[in-house]
mmCIF file of C-alpha atoms and ligand atoms in Angstrom:
data_model
loop_
_atom_site.group_PDB
_atom_site.id
_atom_site.type_symbol
_atom_site.label_atom_id
_atom_site.label_comp_id
_atom_site.label_asym_id
_atom_site.label_seq_id
_atom_site.Cartn_x
_atom_site.Cartn_y
_atom_site.Cartn_z
ATOM 1 C CA MET A 1 18.375 80.521 -77.641
ATOM 2 C CA THR A 2 15.835 79.764 -80.302
ATOM 3 C CA LYS A 3 15.207 77.155 -82.957
ATOM 4 C CA VAL A 4 14.621 78.897 -86.289
ATOM 5 C CA ALA A 5 12.969 77.192 -89.274
ATOM 6 C CA VAL A 6 13.433 78.502 -92.818
ATOM 7 C CA LEU A 7 10.814 77.335 -95.337
ATOM 8 C CA GLY A 8 12.068 77.681 -98.916
ATOM 9 C CA ALA A 9 15.603 77.311 -97.585
ATOM 10 C CA ALA A 10 17.184 76.045 -100.816
ATOM 11 C CA GLY A 11 16.152 79.160 -102.730
ATOM 12 C CA GLN A 12 18.134 82.241 -103.623
ATOM 13 C CA ILE A 13 17.013 84.031 -100.446
ATOM 14 C CA GLY A 14 16.684 80.949 -98.257
ATOM 15 C CA SER A 15 20.320 79.823 -98.667
ATOM 16 C CA PRO A 16 22.135 83.094 -97.826
ATOM 17 C CA LEU A 17 19.579 83.813 -95.077
ATOM 18 C CA SER A 18 20.336 80.397 -93.580
ATOM 19 C CA LEU A 19 24.054 81.194 -93.729
ATOM 20 C CA LEU A 20 23.513 84.414 -91.767
ATOM 21 C CA LEU A 21 21.355 82.568 -89.224
ATOM 22 C CA LYS A 22 24.071 79.914 -88.839
ATOM 23 C CA MET A 23 26.410 82.755 -87.812
ATOM 24 C CA SER A 24 24.075 83.943 -85.025
ATOM 25 C CA PRO A 25 24.883 83.012 -81.414
ATOM 26 C CA LEU A 26 21.177 83.496 -80.595
ATOM 27 C CA VAL A 27 20.126 80.590 -82.841
ATOM 28 C CA SER A 28 20.412 77.209 -81.109
ATOM 29 C CA GLU A 29 19.165 75.105 -83.982
ATOM 30 C CA LEU A 30 18.406 75.757 -87.623
ATOM 31 C CA SER A 31 15.862 73.737 -89.492
ATOM 32 C CA LEU A 32 15.709 73.983 -93.291
ATOM 33 C CA TYR A 33 12.741 72.891 -95.372
ATOM 34 C CA ASP A 34 12.223 73.038 -99.131
ATOM 35 C CA ILE A 35 10.585 70.926 -101.822
ATOM 36 C CA VAL A 36 14.137 70.415 -103.217
ATOM 37 C CA HIS A 37 17.771 70.285 -101.990
ATOM 38 C CA ALA A 38 17.237 71.291 -98.325
ATOM 39 C CA PRO A 39 19.218 68.343 -96.852
ATOM 40 C CA GLY A 40 22.207 69.263 -99.032
ATOM 41 C CA VAL A 41 22.082 72.921 -97.985
ATOM 42 C CA ALA A 42 21.947 71.772 -94.354
ATOM 43 C CA ILE A 43 24.989 69.485 -94.652
ATOM 44 C CA ASP A 44 26.902 72.288 -96.370
ATOM 45 C CA LEU A 45 26.127 74.720 -93.515
ATOM 46 C CA ASN A 46 26.993 72.087 -90.912
ATOM 47 C CA HIS A 47 30.654 72.296 -91.959
ATOM 48 C CA ILE A 48 30.763 75.827 -90.480
ATOM 49 C CA ASP A 49 32.375 76.076 -87.045
ATOM 50 C CA THR A 50 29.515 77.693 -85.110
ATOM 51 C CA PRO A 51 27.610 75.779 -82.382
ATOM 52 C CA SER A 52 24.120 75.647 -83.915
ATOM 53 C CA LYS A 53 23.070 72.392 -85.547
ATOM 54 C CA VAL A 54 21.430 72.476 -88.978
ATOM 55 C CA SER A 55 18.920 69.884 -90.240
ATOM 56 C CA GLY A 56 17.376 69.715 -93.703
ATOM 57 C CA PHE A 57 13.989 68.292 -94.687
ATOM 58 C CA LEU A 58 12.042 67.496 -97.864
ATOM 59 C CA PRO A 59 8.268 66.935 -98.038
ATOM 60 C CA ASP A 60 8.514 63.128 -97.781
ATOM 61 C CA ASN A 61 8.558 61.335 -94.401
ATOM 62 C CA ASP A 62 6.632 64.158 -92.727
ATOM 63 C CA GLY A 63 9.540 66.521 -93.424
ATOM 64 C CA LEU A 64 7.605 69.740 -92.915
ATOM 65 C CA LYS A 65 6.296 68.608 -89.546
ATOM 66 C CA LYS A 66 9.789 67.580 -88.460
ATOM 67 C CA ALA A 67 11.218 70.909 -89.624
ATOM 68 C CA LEU A 68 8.627 72.881 -87.670
ATOM 69 C CA THR A 69 8.603 70.888 -84.437
ATOM 70 C CA GLY A 70 9.920 73.084 -81.623
ATOM 71 C CA ALA A 71 10.535 76.120 -83.825
ATOM 72 C CA GLY A 72 10.282 79.489 -82.088
ATOM 73 C CA ILE A 73 10.617 81.486 -85.317
ATOM 74 C CA VAL A 74 9.543 80.412 -88.807
ATOM 75 C CA VAL A 75 10.797 82.504 -91.730
ATOM 76 C CA ILE A 76 9.153 81.933 -95.110
ATOM 77 C CA PRO A 77 10.815 82.836 -98.418
ATOM 78 C CA ALA A 78 9.155 79.857 -100.208
ATOM 79 C CA GLY A 79 7.472 80.212 -103.579
ATOM 80 C CA ILE A 80 8.240 81.810 -106.911
ATOM 81 C CA ALA A 81 9.972 85.131 -107.648
ATOM 82 C CA ARG A 82 9.417 87.747 -110.360
ATOM 83 C CA LYS A 83 10.820 87.819 -113.865
ATOM 84 C CA PRO A 84 10.981 90.972 -116.024
ATOM 85 C CA GLY A 85 7.501 92.191 -116.987
ATOM 86 C CA MET A 86 5.813 90.700 -113.922
ATOM 87 C CA THR A 87 4.292 92.540 -110.964
ATOM 88 C CA ARG A 88 4.423 91.091 -107.468
ATOM 89 C CA ASP A 89 0.681 90.524 -107.771
ATOM 90 C CA ASP A 90 1.369 88.156 -110.695
ATOM 91 C CA LEU A 91 2.975 85.822 -108.114
ATOM 92 C CA PHE A 92 -0.300 85.522 -106.181
ATOM 93 C CA LYS A 93 -1.630 82.581 -108.211
ATOM 94 C CA ILE A 94 1.163 80.269 -107.060
ATOM 95 C CA ASN A 95 2.381 81.836 -103.827
ATOM 96 C CA ALA A 96 -1.028 82.257 -102.171
ATOM 97 C CA GLY A 97 -1.446 78.472 -102.084
ATOM 98 C CA VAL A 98 2.148 77.942 -100.937
ATOM 99 C CA ILE A 99 1.642 80.265 -97.959
ATOM 100 C CA ARG A 100 -1.722 78.815 -97.013
ATOM 101 C CA GLY A 101 -0.274 75.286 -97.084
ATOM 102 C CA LEU A 102 2.825 76.091 -95.056
ATOM 103 C CA VAL A 103 0.972 78.197 -92.488
ATOM 104 C CA THR A 104 -1.616 75.441 -92.028
ATOM 105 C CA SER A 105 1.237 73.169 -90.938
ATOM 106 C CA ILE A 106 2.599 75.866 -88.627
ATOM 107 C CA ALA A 107 -0.858 76.118 -87.024
ATOM 108 C CA SER A 108 -0.843 72.437 -86.138
ATOM 109 C CA THR A 109 2.862 71.944 -85.342
ATOM 110 C CA CYS A 110 4.281 75.142 -83.776
ATOM 111 C CA PRO A 111 1.299 77.454 -83.185
ATOM 112 C CA ASN A 112 3.255 79.662 -80.779
ATOM 113 C CA ALA A 113 6.063 80.460 -83.211
ATOM 114 C CA PHE A 114 6.763 83.833 -84.788
ATOM 115 C CA VAL A 115 5.762 83.684 -88.462
ATOM 116 C CA LEU A 116 7.688 85.997 -90.798
ATOM 117 C CA ILE A 117 6.462 86.211 -94.372
ATOM 118 C CA ILE A 118 8.970 87.188 -97.061
ATOM 119 C CA THR A 119 7.100 85.565 -99.972
ATOM 120 C CA ASN A 120 5.485 88.030 -102.391
ATOM 121 C CA PRO A 121 3.063 89.607 -102.816
ATOM 122 C CA VAL A 122 3.570 90.386 -99.104
ATOM 123 C CA ASN A 123 0.607 92.815 -99.149
ATOM 124 C CA SER A 124 -1.631 89.775 -99.748
ATOM 125 C CA THR A 125 0.377 86.809 -98.408
ATOM 126 C CA LEU A 126 0.494 88.240 -94.872
ATOM 127 C CA PRO A 127 -3.328 88.506 -94.723
ATOM 128 C CA ILE A 128 -3.441 84.905 -95.993
ATOM 129 C CA ALA A 129 -1.154 83.814 -93.150
ATOM 130 C CA VAL A 130 -3.170 85.758 -90.562
ATOM 131 C CA GLU A 131 -6.530 84.414 -91.762
ATOM 132 C CA THR A 132 -5.192 80.857 -91.931
ATOM 133 C CA LEU A 133 -3.964 81.041 -88.335
ATOM 134 C CA LYS A 134 -7.273 82.611 -87.255
ATOM 135 C CA LYS A 135 -9.165 79.785 -88.930
ATOM 136 C CA HIS A 136 -7.217 77.305 -86.822
ATOM 137 C CA GLY A 137 -7.782 79.338 -83.654
ATOM 138 C CA VAL A 138 -4.058 79.986 -83.023
ATOM 139 C CA TYR A 139 -3.526 83.523 -84.321
ATOM 140 C CA ASN A 140 -1.366 85.764 -82.122
ATOM 141 C CA ALA A 141 -1.141 89.279 -83.602
ATOM 142 C CA ALA A 142 2.091 89.967 -81.728
ATOM 143 C CA LYS A 143 3.961 87.285 -83.668
ATOM 144 C CA VAL A 144 2.920 87.380 -87.336
ATOM 145 C CA PHE A 145 4.632 89.861 -89.654
ATOM 146 C CA GLY A 146 5.284 90.671 -93.294
ATOM 147 C CA VAL A 147 8.980 91.458 -93.746
ATOM 148 C CA THR A 148 9.389 94.967 -95.199
ATOM 149 C CA THR A 149 12.891 95.623 -93.829
ATOM 150 C CA LEU A 150 14.376 95.755 -97.341
ATOM 151 C CA ASP A 151 12.374 98.927 -98.016
ATOM 152 C CA VAL A 152 13.833 100.535 -94.874
ATOM 153 C CA ILE A 153 17.352 99.541 -95.883
ATOM 154 C CA ARG A 154 16.807 100.866 -99.409
ATOM 155 C CA ALA A 155 15.551 104.233 -98.127
ATOM 156 C CA SER A 156 18.689 105.002 -96.115
ATOM 157 C CA THR A 157 20.976 103.544 -98.791
ATOM 158 C CA PHE A 158 19.457 105.477 -101.693
ATOM 159 C CA VAL A 159 19.331 108.796 -99.799
ATOM 160 C CA SER A 160 22.954 108.325 -98.779
ATOM 161 C CA GLN A 161 23.876 107.694 -102.401
ATOM 162 C CA ALA A 162 21.929 110.766 -103.569
ATOM 163 C CA LEU A 163 23.608 112.993 -100.970
ATOM 164 C CA ASN A 164 27.054 111.360 -101.098
ATOM 165 C CA LEU A 165 26.919 110.389 -97.425
ATOM 166 C CA HIS A 166 29.472 107.862 -96.261
ATOM 167 C CA ASP A 167 27.459 105.445 -94.118
ATOM 168 C CA PRO A 168 23.786 104.698 -94.899
ATOM 169 C CA LYS A 169 23.350 103.129 -91.449
ATOM 170 C CA GLY A 170 23.754 106.608 -89.962
ATOM 171 C CA LEU A 171 20.322 107.530 -91.336
ATOM 172 C CA LYS A 172 17.056 106.301 -89.803
ATOM 173 C CA ILE A 173 14.256 106.782 -92.306
ATOM 174 C CA PRO A 174 10.873 105.224 -91.532
ATOM 175 C CA VAL A 175 9.192 103.381 -94.397
ATOM 176 C CA VAL A 176 5.518 102.597 -93.846
ATOM 177 C CA GLY A 177 2.647 101.130 -95.885
ATOM 178 C CA GLY A 178 2.969 97.921 -97.862
ATOM 179 C CA HIS A 179 5.610 96.178 -99.951
ATOM 180 C CA SER A 180 4.971 96.936 -103.610
ATOM 181 C CA GLY A 181 5.233 100.050 -105.766
ATOM 182 C CA ALA A 182 2.976 102.894 -104.653
ATOM 183 C CA THR A 183 2.059 101.134 -101.394
ATOM 184 C CA ILE A 184 5.649 101.677 -100.146
ATOM 185 C CA LEU A 185 5.844 105.054 -98.402
ATOM 186 C CA PRO A 186 9.276 106.321 -97.349
ATOM 187 C CA LEU A 187 9.039 109.215 -94.901
ATOM 188 C CA PHE A 188 12.080 111.341 -95.696
ATOM 189 C CA SER A 189 10.600 114.242 -93.718
ATOM 190 C CA GLN A 190 11.147 112.134 -90.567
ATOM 191 C CA SER A 191 14.762 111.193 -91.292
ATOM 192 C CA LYS A 192 17.043 111.162 -88.246
ATOM 193 C CA PRO A 193 19.257 113.083 -88.588
ATOM 194 C CA ALA A 194 17.235 115.354 -90.882
ATOM 195 C CA VAL A 195 18.177 115.439 -94.572
ATOM 196 C CA THR A 196 17.561 118.140 -97.141
ATOM 197 C CA LEU A 197 16.512 116.875 -100.533
ATOM 198 C CA THR A 198 15.624 119.055 -103.515
ATOM 199 C CA HIS A 199 12.182 118.255 -104.956
ATOM 200 C CA GLU A 200 13.944 116.504 -107.812
ATOM 201 C CA GLN A 201 16.021 114.350 -105.432
ATOM 202 C CA ARG A 202 12.978 113.614 -103.249
ATOM 203 C CA ASP A 203 10.931 112.458 -106.259
ATOM 204 C CA ALA A 204 13.793 110.354 -107.610
ATOM 205 C CA VAL A 205 14.613 108.685 -104.294
ATOM 206 C CA THR A 206 10.948 108.038 -103.502
ATOM 207 C CA TYR A 207 10.588 106.346 -106.893
ATOM 208 C CA ARG A 208 13.745 104.298 -106.313
ATOM 209 C CA VAL A 209 12.513 103.023 -102.939
ATOM 210 C CA GLN A 210 9.063 102.220 -104.317
ATOM 211 C CA PHE A 211 10.384 100.489 -107.427
ATOM 212 C CA GLY A 212 13.826 99.330 -106.233
ATOM 213 C CA GLY A 213 12.732 95.729 -106.720
ATOM 214 C CA ASP A 214 12.283 96.370 -110.470
ATOM 215 C CA GLU A 215 15.877 97.613 -110.737
ATOM 216 C CA ILE A 216 17.144 94.193 -109.649
ATOM 217 C CA VAL A 217 14.569 92.160 -111.597
ATOM 218 C CA GLN A 218 15.574 93.972 -114.802
ATOM 219 C CA ALA A 219 19.312 93.710 -114.132
ATOM 220 C CA LYS A 220 19.042 89.968 -113.452
ATOM 221 C CA ALA A 221 17.165 89.570 -116.743
ATOM 222 C CA GLY A 222 15.091 86.518 -115.856
ATOM 223 C CA ALA A 223 17.384 84.992 -113.216
ATOM 224 C CA GLY A 224 15.332 86.250 -110.264
ATOM 225 C CA SER A 225 14.761 89.262 -108.048
ATOM 226 C CA ALA A 226 16.403 90.691 -104.915
ATOM 227 C CA THR A 227 18.101 87.860 -103.042
ATOM 228 C CA THR A 228 21.348 88.751 -101.268
ATOM 229 C CA CYS A 229 20.139 92.141 -100.011
ATOM 230 C CA MET A 230 16.879 90.436 -98.996
ATOM 231 C CA ALA A 231 18.751 87.779 -97.039
ATOM 232 C CA TYR A 232 20.562 90.632 -95.256
ATOM 233 C CA ALA A 233 17.257 92.415 -94.595
ATOM 234 C CA GLY A 234 15.527 89.208 -93.469
ATOM 235 C CA PHE A 235 18.373 88.453 -91.085
ATOM 236 C CA ARG A 236 18.227 91.971 -89.644
ATOM 237 C CA PHE A 237 14.540 91.479 -88.845
ATOM 238 C CA VAL A 238 14.944 87.964 -87.409
ATOM 239 C CA ASN A 239 17.889 89.199 -85.365
ATOM 240 C CA SER A 240 15.784 92.027 -83.914
ATOM 241 C CA ILE A 241 13.211 89.461 -82.803
ATOM 242 C CA LEU A 242 15.912 87.211 -81.355
ATOM 243 C CA LYS A 243 17.368 90.143 -79.408
ATOM 244 C CA ALA A 244 13.969 91.397 -78.192
ATOM 245 C CA THR A 245 12.849 87.945 -77.066
ATOM 246 C CA SER A 246 16.153 87.559 -75.230
ATOM 247 C CA GLY A 247 15.330 90.667 -73.179
ATOM 248 C CA GLU A 248 16.979 93.544 -75.054
ATOM 249 C CA ILE A 249 14.756 96.604 -74.791
ATOM 250 C CA GLY A 250 14.011 99.550 -77.080
ATOM 251 C CA ILE A 251 14.009 97.569 -80.349
ATOM 252 C CA ILE A 252 11.792 99.170 -82.967
ATOM 253 C CA GLU A 253 11.420 97.927 -86.546
ATOM 254 C CA GLU A 254 8.952 98.859 -89.244
ATOM 255 C CA THR A 255 6.990 95.797 -90.241
ATOM 256 C CA TYR A 256 3.755 95.026 -92.092
ATOM 257 C CA LEU A 257 1.156 93.610 -89.726
ATOM 258 C CA TYR A 258 -2.496 93.304 -88.781
ATOM 259 C CA LEU A 259 -2.811 96.432 -86.684
ATOM 260 C CA PRO A 260 -5.988 95.885 -84.645
ATOM 261 C CA GLY A 261 -4.383 93.125 -82.575
ATOM 262 C CA ILE A 262 -1.531 95.305 -81.259
ATOM 263 C CA LEU A 263 -1.509 97.950 -78.517
ATOM 264 C CA GLY A 264 -2.066 101.277 -80.275
ATOM 265 C CA GLY A 265 -2.808 99.559 -83.585
ATOM 266 C CA LYS A 266 -6.605 99.805 -83.543
ATOM 267 C CA GLU A 267 -6.469 103.602 -83.489
ATOM 268 C CA ILE A 268 -3.871 103.685 -86.291
ATOM 269 C CA ALA A 269 -5.951 101.324 -88.456
ATOM 270 C CA ALA A 270 -9.086 103.440 -87.878
ATOM 271 C CA GLU A 271 -7.250 106.617 -88.846
ATOM 272 C CA LEU A 272 -5.695 105.082 -91.966
ATOM 273 C CA GLY A 273 -8.824 103.193 -93.029
ATOM 274 C CA VAL A 274 -6.952 99.917 -93.538
ATOM 275 C CA ASP A 275 -6.154 97.094 -91.082
ATOM 276 C CA TYR A 276 -2.827 95.987 -92.568
ATOM 277 C CA PHE A 277 -0.022 98.506 -92.756
ATOM 278 C CA ALA A 278 3.701 98.640 -91.995
ATOM 279 C CA VAL A 279 4.366 100.982 -89.064
ATOM 280 C CA PRO A 280 7.146 101.241 -86.480
ATOM 281 C CA VAL A 281 6.611 98.416 -84.009
ATOM 282 C CA GLU A 282 8.264 97.958 -80.651
ATOM 283 C CA LEU A 283 9.424 94.394 -80.105
ATOM 284 C CA GLY A 284 9.628 92.763 -76.694
ATOM 285 C CA ARG A 285 9.932 89.330 -75.097
ATOM 286 C CA THR A 286 6.475 88.305 -76.323
ATOM 287 C CA GLY A 287 6.610 89.879 -79.792
ATOM 288 C CA ALA A 288 5.105 93.168 -80.917
ATOM 289 C CA VAL A 289 4.237 95.127 -77.793
ATOM 290 C CA LYS A 290 3.237 98.435 -79.340
ATOM 291 C CA ALA A 291 2.472 99.938 -82.751
ATOM 292 C CA TYR A 292 3.465 103.575 -83.302
ATOM 293 C CA PRO A 293 1.514 106.037 -85.474
ATOM 294 C CA ILE A 294 3.123 107.108 -88.735
ATOM 295 C CA GLY A 295 3.556 110.643 -87.376
ATOM 296 C CA SER A 296 3.278 113.973 -89.144
ATOM 297 C CA LEU A 297 3.735 113.915 -92.911
ATOM 298 C CA SER A 298 4.808 116.512 -95.442
ATOM 299 C CA GLY A 299 2.168 117.533 -98.007
ATOM 300 C CA TYR A 300 3.986 115.372 -100.567
ATOM 301 C CA GLU A 301 3.910 112.314 -98.296
ATOM 302 C CA ALA A 302 0.244 112.896 -97.393
ATOM 303 C CA LYS A 303 -0.667 112.676 -101.095
ATOM 304 C CA LEU A 304 1.324 109.466 -101.505
ATOM 305 C CA LEU A 305 -0.366 108.020 -98.408
ATOM 306 C CA LYS A 306 -3.810 108.282 -100.016
ATOM 307 C CA VAL A 307 -2.622 106.359 -103.083
ATOM 308 C CA ALA A 308 -0.865 103.766 -100.909
ATOM 309 C CA VAL A 309 -3.939 103.082 -98.760
ATOM 310 C CA GLN A 310 -6.204 102.776 -101.785
ATOM 311 C CA GLU A 311 -3.976 100.215 -103.509
ATOM 312 C CA LEU A 312 -3.280 98.330 -100.310
ATOM 313 C CA LYS A 313 -6.983 97.843 -99.566
ATOM 314 C CA GLY A 314 -7.366 95.846 -102.795
ATOM 315 C CA ASN A 315 -4.276 93.713 -102.076
ATOM 316 C CA VAL A 316 -5.464 92.970 -98.536
ATOM 317 C CA SER A 317 -8.979 91.965 -99.505
ATOM 318 C CA LYS A 318 -7.620 89.684 -102.255
ATOM 319 C CA GLY A 319 -5.576 87.819 -99.616
ATOM 320 C CA VAL A 320 -8.370 87.706 -97.062
ATOM 321 C CA GLN A 321 -10.852 86.425 -99.653
ATOM 322 C CA PHE A 322 -8.474 83.700 -100.774
ATOM 323 C CA ALA A 323 -7.864 82.491 -97.226
ATOM 324 C CA THR A 324 -11.467 82.599 -96.103
ATOM 325 C CA ALA A 325 -13.062 81.198 -99.300
ATOM 326 C CA LEU A 326 -12.708 77.487 -98.513
HETATM 327 P P1 NAD B 1 13.691 81.149 -105.354
HETATM 328 O O1 NAD B 1 12.880 80.602 -106.471
HETATM 329 O O2 NAD B 1 15.158 81.241 -105.531
HETATM 330 O O3 NAD B 1 13.444 80.298 -104.025
HETATM 331 C C1 NAD B 1 12.182 79.901 -103.604
HETATM 332 C C2 NAD B 1 12.327 78.536 -102.968
HETATM 333 O O4 NAD B 1 11.037 78.161 -102.498
HETATM 334 C C3 NAD B 1 12.792 77.439 -103.956
HETATM 335 O O5 NAD B 1 13.920 76.779 -103.432
HETATM 336 C C4 NAD B 1 11.581 76.511 -104.052
HETATM 337 O O6 NAD B 1 11.939 75.147 -104.230
HETATM 338 C C5 NAD B 1 10.922 76.759 -102.707
HETATM 339 N N1 NAD B 1 9.503 76.381 -102.669
HETATM 340 C C6 NAD B 1 8.543 76.530 -103.594
HETATM 341 N N2 NAD B 1 7.365 76.050 -103.155
HETATM 342 C C7 NAD B 1 7.599 75.587 -101.902
HETATM 343 C C8 NAD B 1 6.793 74.979 -100.914
HETATM 344 N N3 NAD B 1 5.499 74.714 -101.120
HETATM 345 N N4 NAD B 1 7.374 74.633 -99.745
HETATM 346 C C9 NAD B 1 8.683 74.892 -99.500
HETATM 347 N N5 NAD B 1 9.493 75.459 -100.407
HETATM 348 C C10 NAD B 1 8.956 75.797 -101.582
HETATM 349 O O7 NAD B 1 13.072 82.579 -104.983
HETATM 350 P P2 NAD B 1 13.726 83.712 -104.058
HETATM 351 O O8 NAD B 1 14.481 84.645 -104.919
HETATM 352 O O9 NAD B 1 14.374 83.054 -102.916
HETATM 353 O O10 NAD B 1 12.392 84.489 -103.596
HETATM 354 C C11 NAD B 1 11.463 83.902 -102.728
HETATM 355 C C12 NAD B 1 10.267 84.819 -102.496
HETATM 356 O O11 NAD B 1 10.680 85.992 -101.783
HETATM 357 C C13 NAD B 1 9.606 85.348 -103.774
HETATM 358 O O12 NAD B 1 8.211 85.283 -103.643
HETATM 359 C C14 NAD B 1 10.080 86.785 -103.864
HETATM 360 O O13 NAD B 1 9.222 87.598 -104.601
HETATM 361 C C15 NAD B 1 10.106 87.153 -102.407
HETATM 362 N N6 NAD B 1 10.888 88.344 -102.046
HETATM 363 C C16 NAD B 1 10.401 89.143 -101.058
HETATM 364 C C17 NAD B 1 11.103 90.262 -100.656
HETATM 365 C C18 NAD B 1 10.577 91.132 -99.544
HETATM 366 O O14 NAD B 1 11.081 92.240 -99.374
HETATM 367 N N7 NAD B 1 9.640 90.687 -98.749
HETATM 368 C C19 NAD B 1 12.323 90.573 -101.278
HETATM 369 C C20 NAD B 1 12.800 89.740 -102.269
HETATM 370 C C21 NAD B 1 12.075 88.607 -102.658
HETATM 371 C C1 LMR B 2 11.974 93.484 -103.778
HETATM 372 O O1 LMR B 2 11.453 94.473 -103.262
HETATM 373 O O2 LMR B 2 13.108 93.540 -104.296
HETATM 374 C C2 LMR B 2 11.253 92.169 -103.717
HETATM 375 O O3 LMR B 2 9.930 92.351 -103.326
HETATM 376 C C3 LMR B 2 11.365 91.348 -104.962
HETATM 377 C C4 LMR B 2 10.628 91.906 -106.141
HETATM 378 O O4 LMR B 2 9.861 91.151 -106.764
HETATM 379 O O5 LMR B 2 10.823 93.070 -106.487
#
């Protein structure tokens, strides 16, 4: 049983994610923090008839410290979201500082917690979190991840839609790389069970996975980006960690992480030429226990990989520079 803290809990992702966490029998206590409304969201959730207790905190009266004390998992969807015409990188200006501030408090209050970064641009905010924890001497590579589960969910959903399959969950399609545009690399050639896509379908579904976020941003017309599906994706990832830390074996999720700190990761990073990359990761009681190589690629995927790595390198160094500049 684990205490989970959600930072940015009053937001459009934070609230439904907190609802899903309140439903989980593996969560003993839920701690919600936001610069606005978190106590109200907590009271609301506390009227639900599940055993976990929910507390809400604002910045005053040491609220962040109270929210983080004793947390085993900290999930962060705090910050601003895209509006039409913006890239995820446009969020860096505000969200980089938000992540650095929150992770600094994690370093001093619950340095052994899992830290899961949802806030965009994930390609850069995860390196900021990692470097901030390193600076404070409490970085544990097995426990700090960028959440890219939505890309995995989109890949199986969009292929199922293209092929008129009934249940997207029946398809396991790895998605590796980063979490924005061309850095997102769905590997349809490794689908289990195998799928046959025409070149036209393959191109269209690849584009949809890479730019699925834009679909929602445009449809919401200024009211935000992916929220409900992200809460679902975020919960799936947190739940995998909760299950793995409770002793369930064989749990593998793709997640964006600093590879050199993980068993098998150093070799993958050297081969790819970049230290941060989403790959399949085996989760265990202590966090990530092994990183798996991205496997054999089709010629089409190999071309996309080169573009992904190139773009990702820039995003990573922007985050690292920000976190190490002070
Ligand atoms: P939102 O604006 O609805 O919610 C963000 C919340 O963060 C707000 O309640 C705000 O008050 C709070 N906040 C801002 N600064 C804070 C701080 N310093 N401390 C604590 N809380 C703070 O936005 P949203 O739709 O929930 O999106 C949140 C983030 O998640 C965005 O950056 C978005 O781009 C990102 N996102 C990531 C993925 C992914 O796949 N990783 C998917 C969708 C959205
Ligand atoms: C997504 O993939 O939907 C999120 O990263 C939100 C966004 O800005 O597109």
